[in-house]
Short mmCIF file of C-alpha atoms in Angstrom, two decimals:
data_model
loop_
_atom_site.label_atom_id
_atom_site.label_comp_id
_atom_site.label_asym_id
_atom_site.label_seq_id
_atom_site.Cartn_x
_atom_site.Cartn_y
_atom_site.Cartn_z
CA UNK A 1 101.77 117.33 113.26
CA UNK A 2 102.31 119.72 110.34
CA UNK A 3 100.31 119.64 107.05
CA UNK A 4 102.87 120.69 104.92
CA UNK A 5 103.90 117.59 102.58
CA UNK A 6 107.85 117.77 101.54
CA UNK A 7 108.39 117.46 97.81
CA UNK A 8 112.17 117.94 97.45
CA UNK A 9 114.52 117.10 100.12
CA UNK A 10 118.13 116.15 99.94
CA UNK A 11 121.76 116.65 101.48
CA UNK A 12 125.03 116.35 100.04
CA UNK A 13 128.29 117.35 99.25
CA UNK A 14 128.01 118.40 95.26
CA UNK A 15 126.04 120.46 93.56
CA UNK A 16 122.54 118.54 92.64
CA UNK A 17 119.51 119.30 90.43
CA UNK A 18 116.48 118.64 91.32
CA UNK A 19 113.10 118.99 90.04
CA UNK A 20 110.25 121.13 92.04
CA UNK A 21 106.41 120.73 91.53
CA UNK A 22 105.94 124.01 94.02
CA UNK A 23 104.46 126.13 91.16
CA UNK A 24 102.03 124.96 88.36
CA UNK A 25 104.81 123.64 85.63
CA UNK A 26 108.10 121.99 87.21
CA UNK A 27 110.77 123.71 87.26
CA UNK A 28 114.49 122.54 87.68
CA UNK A 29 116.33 123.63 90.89
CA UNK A 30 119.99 124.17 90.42
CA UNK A 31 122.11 123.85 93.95
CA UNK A 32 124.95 126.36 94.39
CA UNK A 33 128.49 124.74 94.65
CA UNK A 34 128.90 124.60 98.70
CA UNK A 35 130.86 122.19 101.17
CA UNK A 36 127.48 120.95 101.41
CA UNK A 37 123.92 121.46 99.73
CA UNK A 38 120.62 120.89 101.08
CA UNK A 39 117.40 121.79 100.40
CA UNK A 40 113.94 120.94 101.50
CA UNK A 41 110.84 122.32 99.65
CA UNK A 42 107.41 121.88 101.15
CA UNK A 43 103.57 122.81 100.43
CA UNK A 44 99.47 122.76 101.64
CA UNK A 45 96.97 123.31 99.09
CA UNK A 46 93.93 125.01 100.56
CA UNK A 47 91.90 125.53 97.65
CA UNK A 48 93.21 128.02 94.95
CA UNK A 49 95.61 129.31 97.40
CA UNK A 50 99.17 127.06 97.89
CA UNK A 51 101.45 127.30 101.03
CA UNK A 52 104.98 126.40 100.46
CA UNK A 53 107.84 126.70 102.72
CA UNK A 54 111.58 126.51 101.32
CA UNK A 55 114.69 125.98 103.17
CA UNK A 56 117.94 125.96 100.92
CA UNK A 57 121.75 126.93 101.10
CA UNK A 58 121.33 128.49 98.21
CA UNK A 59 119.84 127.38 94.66
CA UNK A 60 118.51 129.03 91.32
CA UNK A 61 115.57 128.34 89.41
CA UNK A 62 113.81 129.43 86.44
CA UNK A 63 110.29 128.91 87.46
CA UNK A 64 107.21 129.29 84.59
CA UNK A 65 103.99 129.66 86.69
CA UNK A 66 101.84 130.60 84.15
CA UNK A 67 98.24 129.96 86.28
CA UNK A 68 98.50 132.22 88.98
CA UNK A 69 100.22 135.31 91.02
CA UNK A 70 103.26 133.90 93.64
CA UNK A 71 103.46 136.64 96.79
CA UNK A 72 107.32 135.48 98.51
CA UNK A 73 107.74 135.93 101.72
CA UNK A 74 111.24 135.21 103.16
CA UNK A 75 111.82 134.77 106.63
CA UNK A 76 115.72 134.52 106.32
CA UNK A 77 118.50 134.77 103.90
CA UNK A 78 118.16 136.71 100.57
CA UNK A 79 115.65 136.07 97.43
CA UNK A 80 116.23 137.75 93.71
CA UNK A 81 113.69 137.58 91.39
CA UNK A 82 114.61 139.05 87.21
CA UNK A 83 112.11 138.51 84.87
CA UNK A 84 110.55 140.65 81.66
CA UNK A 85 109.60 143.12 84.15
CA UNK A 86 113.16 143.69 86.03
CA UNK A 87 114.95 142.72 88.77
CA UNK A 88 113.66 142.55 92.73
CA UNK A 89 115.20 141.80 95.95
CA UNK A 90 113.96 140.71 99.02
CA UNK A 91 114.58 140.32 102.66
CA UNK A 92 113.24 139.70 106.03
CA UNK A 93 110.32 142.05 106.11
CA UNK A 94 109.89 142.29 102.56
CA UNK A 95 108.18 140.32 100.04
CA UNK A 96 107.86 140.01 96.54
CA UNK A 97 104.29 139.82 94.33
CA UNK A 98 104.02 138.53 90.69
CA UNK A 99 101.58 138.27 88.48
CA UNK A 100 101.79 135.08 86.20
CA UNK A 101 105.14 134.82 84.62
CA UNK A 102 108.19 133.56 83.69
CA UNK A 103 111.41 134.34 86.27
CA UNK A 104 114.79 133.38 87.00
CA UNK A 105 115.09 133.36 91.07
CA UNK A 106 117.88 132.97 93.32
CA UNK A 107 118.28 132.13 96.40
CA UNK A 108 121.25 132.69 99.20
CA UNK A 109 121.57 132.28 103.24
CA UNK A 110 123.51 135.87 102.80
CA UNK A 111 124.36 136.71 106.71
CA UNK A 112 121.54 133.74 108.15
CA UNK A 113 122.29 130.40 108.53
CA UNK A 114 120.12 129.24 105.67
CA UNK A 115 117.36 130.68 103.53
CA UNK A 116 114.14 130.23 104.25
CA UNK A 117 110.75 131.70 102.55
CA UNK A 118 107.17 131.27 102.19
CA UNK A 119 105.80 131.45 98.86
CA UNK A 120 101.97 131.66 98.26
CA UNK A 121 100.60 130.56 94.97
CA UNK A 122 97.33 132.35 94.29
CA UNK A 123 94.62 131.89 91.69
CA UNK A 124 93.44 134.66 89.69
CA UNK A 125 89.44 133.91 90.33
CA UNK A 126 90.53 133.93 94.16
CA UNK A 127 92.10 137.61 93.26
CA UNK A 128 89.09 138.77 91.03
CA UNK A 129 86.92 137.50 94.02
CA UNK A 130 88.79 139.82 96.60
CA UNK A 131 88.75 142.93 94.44
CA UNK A 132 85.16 142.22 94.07
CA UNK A 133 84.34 142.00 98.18
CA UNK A 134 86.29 145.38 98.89
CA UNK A 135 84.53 146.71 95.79
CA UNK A 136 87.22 147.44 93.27
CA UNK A 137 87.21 146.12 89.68
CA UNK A 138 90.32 143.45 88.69
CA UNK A 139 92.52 145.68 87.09
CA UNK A 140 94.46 144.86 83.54
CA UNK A 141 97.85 144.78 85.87
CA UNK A 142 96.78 141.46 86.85
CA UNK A 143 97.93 139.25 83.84
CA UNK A 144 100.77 137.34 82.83
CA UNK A 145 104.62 138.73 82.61
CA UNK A 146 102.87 142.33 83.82
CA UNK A 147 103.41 143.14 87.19
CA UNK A 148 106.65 142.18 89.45
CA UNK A 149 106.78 143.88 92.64
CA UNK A 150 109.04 144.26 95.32
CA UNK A 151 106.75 145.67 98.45
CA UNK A 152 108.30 146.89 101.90
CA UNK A 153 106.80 146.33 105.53
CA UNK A 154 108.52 149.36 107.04
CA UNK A 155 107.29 151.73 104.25
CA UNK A 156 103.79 150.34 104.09
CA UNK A 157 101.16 149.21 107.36
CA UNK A 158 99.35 146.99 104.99
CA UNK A 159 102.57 145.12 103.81
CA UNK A 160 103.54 144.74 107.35
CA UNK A 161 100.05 143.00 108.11
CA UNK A 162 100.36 141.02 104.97
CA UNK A 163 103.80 139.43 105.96
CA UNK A 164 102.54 138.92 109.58
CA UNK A 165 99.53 137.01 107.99
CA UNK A 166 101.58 135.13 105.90
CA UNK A 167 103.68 133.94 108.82
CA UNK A 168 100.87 133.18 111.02
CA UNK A 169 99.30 131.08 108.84
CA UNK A 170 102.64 129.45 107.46
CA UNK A 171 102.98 128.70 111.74
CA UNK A 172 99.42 127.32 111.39
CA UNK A 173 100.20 124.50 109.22
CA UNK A 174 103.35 124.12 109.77
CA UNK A 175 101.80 122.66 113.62
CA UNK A 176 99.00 121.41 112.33
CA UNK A 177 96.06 123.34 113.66
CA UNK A 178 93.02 122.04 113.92
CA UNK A 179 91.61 125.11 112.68
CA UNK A 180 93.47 124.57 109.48
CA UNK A 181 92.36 121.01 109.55
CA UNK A 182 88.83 122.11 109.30
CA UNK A 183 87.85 123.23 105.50
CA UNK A 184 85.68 126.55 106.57
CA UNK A 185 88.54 127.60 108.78
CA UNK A 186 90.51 126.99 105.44
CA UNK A 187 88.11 129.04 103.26
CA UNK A 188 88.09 131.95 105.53
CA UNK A 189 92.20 131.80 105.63
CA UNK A 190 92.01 131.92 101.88
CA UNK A 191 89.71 134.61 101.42
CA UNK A 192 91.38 136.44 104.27
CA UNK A 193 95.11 136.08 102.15
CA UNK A 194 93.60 137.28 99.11
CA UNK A 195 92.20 140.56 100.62
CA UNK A 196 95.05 141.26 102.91
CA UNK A 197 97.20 140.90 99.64
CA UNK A 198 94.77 143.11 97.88
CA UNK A 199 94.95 146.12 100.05
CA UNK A 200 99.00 146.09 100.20
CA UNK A 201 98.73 146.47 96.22
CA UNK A 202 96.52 148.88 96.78
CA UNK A 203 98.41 151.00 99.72
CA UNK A 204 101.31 150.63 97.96
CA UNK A 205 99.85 152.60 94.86
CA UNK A 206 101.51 149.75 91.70
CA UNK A 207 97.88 149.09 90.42
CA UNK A 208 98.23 153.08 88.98
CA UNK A 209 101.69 152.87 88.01
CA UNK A 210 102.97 151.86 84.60
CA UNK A 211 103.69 148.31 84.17
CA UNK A 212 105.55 146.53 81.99
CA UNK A 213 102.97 144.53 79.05
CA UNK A 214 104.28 142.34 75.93
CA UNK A 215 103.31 143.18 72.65
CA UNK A 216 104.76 140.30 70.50
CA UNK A 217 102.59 138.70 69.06
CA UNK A 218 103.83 135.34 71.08
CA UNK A 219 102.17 136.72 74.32
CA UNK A 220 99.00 137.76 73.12
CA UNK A 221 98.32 134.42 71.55
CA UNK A 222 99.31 133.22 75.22
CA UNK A 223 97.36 135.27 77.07
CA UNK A 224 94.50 134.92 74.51
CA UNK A 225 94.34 130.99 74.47
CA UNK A 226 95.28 130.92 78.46
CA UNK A 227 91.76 133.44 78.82
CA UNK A 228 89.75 130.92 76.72
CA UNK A 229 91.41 127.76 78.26
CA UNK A 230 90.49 129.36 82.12
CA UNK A 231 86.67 129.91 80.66
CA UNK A 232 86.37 127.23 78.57
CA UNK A 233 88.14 124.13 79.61
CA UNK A 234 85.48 121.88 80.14
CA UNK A 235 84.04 122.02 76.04
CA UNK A 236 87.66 122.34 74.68
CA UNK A 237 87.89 119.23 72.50
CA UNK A 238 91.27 119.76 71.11
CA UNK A 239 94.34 122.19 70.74
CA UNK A 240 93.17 122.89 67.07
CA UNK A 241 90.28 124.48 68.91
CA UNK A 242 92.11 126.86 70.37
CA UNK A 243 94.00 127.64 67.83
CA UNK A 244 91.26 128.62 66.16
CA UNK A 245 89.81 131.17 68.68
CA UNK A 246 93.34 132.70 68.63
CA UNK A 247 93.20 132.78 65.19
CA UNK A 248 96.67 131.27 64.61
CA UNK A 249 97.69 128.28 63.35
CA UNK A 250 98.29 125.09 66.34
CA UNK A 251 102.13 125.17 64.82
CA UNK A 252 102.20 128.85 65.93
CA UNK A 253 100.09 128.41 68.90
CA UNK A 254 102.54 125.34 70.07
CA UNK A 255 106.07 127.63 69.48
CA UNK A 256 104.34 130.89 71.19
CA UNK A 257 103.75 128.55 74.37
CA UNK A 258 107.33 127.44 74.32
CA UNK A 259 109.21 130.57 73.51
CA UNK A 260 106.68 132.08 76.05
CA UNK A 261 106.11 129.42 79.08
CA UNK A 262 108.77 126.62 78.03
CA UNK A 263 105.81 124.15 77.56
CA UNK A 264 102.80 123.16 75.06
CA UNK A 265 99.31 124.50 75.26
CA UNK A 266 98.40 120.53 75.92
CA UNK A 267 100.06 120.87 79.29
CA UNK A 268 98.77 124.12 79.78
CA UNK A 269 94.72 123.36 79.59
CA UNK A 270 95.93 120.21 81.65
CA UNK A 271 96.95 122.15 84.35
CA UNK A 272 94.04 124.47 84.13
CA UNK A 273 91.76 121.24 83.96
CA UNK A 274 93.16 119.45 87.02
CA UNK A 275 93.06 123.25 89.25
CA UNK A 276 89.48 123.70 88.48
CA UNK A 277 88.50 120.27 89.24
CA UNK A 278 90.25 120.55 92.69
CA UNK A 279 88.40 123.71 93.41
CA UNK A 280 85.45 122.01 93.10
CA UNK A 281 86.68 119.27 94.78
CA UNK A 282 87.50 121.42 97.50
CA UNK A 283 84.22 123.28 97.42
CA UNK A 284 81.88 121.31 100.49
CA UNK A 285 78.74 122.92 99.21
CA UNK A 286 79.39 121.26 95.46
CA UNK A 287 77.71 118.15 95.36
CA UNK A 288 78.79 116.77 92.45
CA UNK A 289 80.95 113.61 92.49
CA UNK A 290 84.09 113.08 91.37
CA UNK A 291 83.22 111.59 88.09
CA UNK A 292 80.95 114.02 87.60
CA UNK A 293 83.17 117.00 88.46
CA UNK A 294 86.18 114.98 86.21
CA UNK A 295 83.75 114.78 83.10
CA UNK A 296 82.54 118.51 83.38
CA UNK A 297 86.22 119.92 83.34
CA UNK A 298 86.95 117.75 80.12
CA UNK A 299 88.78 114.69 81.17
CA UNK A 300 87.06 112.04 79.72
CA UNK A 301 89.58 109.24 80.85
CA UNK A 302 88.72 108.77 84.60
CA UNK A 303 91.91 107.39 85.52
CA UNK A 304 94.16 109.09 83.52
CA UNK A 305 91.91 111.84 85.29
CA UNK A 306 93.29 110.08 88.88
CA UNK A 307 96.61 109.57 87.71
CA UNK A 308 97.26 113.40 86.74
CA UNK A 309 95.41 114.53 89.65
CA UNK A 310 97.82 112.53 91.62
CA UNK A 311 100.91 113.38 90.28
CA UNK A 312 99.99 116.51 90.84
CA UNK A 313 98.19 117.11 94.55
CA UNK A 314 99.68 113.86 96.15
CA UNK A 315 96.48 112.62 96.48
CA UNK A 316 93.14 111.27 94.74
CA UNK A 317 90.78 113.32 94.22
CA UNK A 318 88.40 111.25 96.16
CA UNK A 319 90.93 112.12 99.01
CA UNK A 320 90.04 115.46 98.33
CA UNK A 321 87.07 115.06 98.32
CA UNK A 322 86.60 113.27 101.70
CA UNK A 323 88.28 115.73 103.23
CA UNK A 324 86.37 118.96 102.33
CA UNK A 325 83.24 117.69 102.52
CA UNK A 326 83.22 115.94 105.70
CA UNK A 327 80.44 117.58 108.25
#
């Protein structure tokens, strides 16, 4: 039985739109015009590390994930990817690596049947954490709208054993291992993603090169308040707040998140609330419960705590936290 839980999922004859939850903000899926349209989008959460899997006949999407870096792997069809940074392409044995960002992607079956592609949605800490096991130091590349990559398994071993990876562990869940089903099997799959992804950056030689950085003043106050939001979260009493550390105004704080992301910074800290509460959730040697992990990442409401959580996990968090802490 697989552990992937389908979010979108629809056939029909006319073009559709259709809302995703695959990356941290929703994002809007717009169906190409075809005799008929279908699309199925599916993910696993294992812990600061999402699996999706996407099968379409073709869509676009503008897709703001702001939280973390997306590697795409597709396994058929044709992926394009344009954002501050350029425009990539990708095909079977390719993949494409982002660090958090706002992008326009489309999607086409080109000479397959269909399109279909694995994208991984991976926190920062869990990156930090791998450059810091193989001994290397985070570098600046890794921060939003910098780095957009389009990396090549026939040009690069560690690519190829990155997109293998990928698609072993995609075949994992997808039949419902029981070595996915147990949470250290999980934890070493996530750390073992995060390194793997680590060393293609590395063989492929982008964390020297030149990337493209932002210097409006827009994106610093971004980056700035999304820095203090990450570090801060759980003593953050109120936008203001924030504001404050950025010195800016909330007014300009509020328009530099929505030229920027296309959302408010209230959303934003939400987000970044409800992720680290499920990695502690997810963590079996935290023994806090879940009030106590709700209350120390600043939700103050339990059940609007539950409700959020919810919406976004499809699950409580004390279904969370049954499951990774079971002996």
């Amino acid at each position: 039985m697989s552990f992937f839980r389908t979010e979108v999922s629809f056939r029909g004859a006319e073009t559709r739109v259709v809302e995703s939850r695959l990356f941290s903000n929703p994002n809007k899926m717009v169906m190409a015009h075809r005799p008929e349209v279908y699309a199925r989008v599916s993910r696993f959460d294992l812990g600061g590390l999402t699996v999706g899997e996407v099968i379409s006949s073709g869509h676009n999407v503008d897709v703001s994930e702001y939280m973390s870096n997306s590697l795409i792997v597709p396994l058929s069809g044709v992926i394009e990817c344009e954002s501050k940074a350029g425009l990539n392409k990708a095909t079977t044995g390719e993949a494409l690596f982002f660090s958090p960002n706002r992008r326009h992607t489309r999607v086409s079956a080109g000479k397959a049947a269909t399109f279909k592609g694995i994208p991984l949605i991976i926190s920062t800490d869990l990156m930090r954490a791998a450059f810091d096991r193989l001994g290397l130091s985070l570098p600046s590349a890794i921060e939003f709208d910098s780095l957009s990559l389009r990396m090549n398994g026939s040009r690069s071993a560690a690519t190829a054993e990155l997109i293998q990876t990928v698609r072993t562990l995609h075949a994992e869940i997808d039949r419902g291992s029981v070595r996915i089903g147990n949470p250290a099997s999980r934890a070493v799959w996530v750390e073992f993603i995060a390194d793997k992804i680590v060393d293609a950056l590395q063989e492929t030689g982008v964390l020297h090169a030149p990337v493209y950085h932002s210097d409006s003043s827009s994106y610093r106050s971004v980056r700035m308040a999304l820095e203090y939001m990450r570090v801060s979260h759980g003593e953050i009493k109120d936008i203001p707040s924030v504001a404050k550390v950025c010195g800016v105004s909330t007014r300009s704080l509020e328009l530099a998140f929505k030229n920027v992301l296309e959302t408010t910074p209230s959303k934003a800290l939400l987000v970044i609330r409800l992720e680290a509460a499920r990695k502690r959730l997810c963590d079996p040697n935290d023994e806090a419960s879940v009030t106590e992990v709700a209350l120390d990442c600043g939700f103050n409401h339990l059940s609007r705590f539950s409700a959020a959580y919810r919406e976004k996990f499809h699950e409580l968090p004390s279904q969370t936290l049954g499951v990774w802490r079971k002996v």
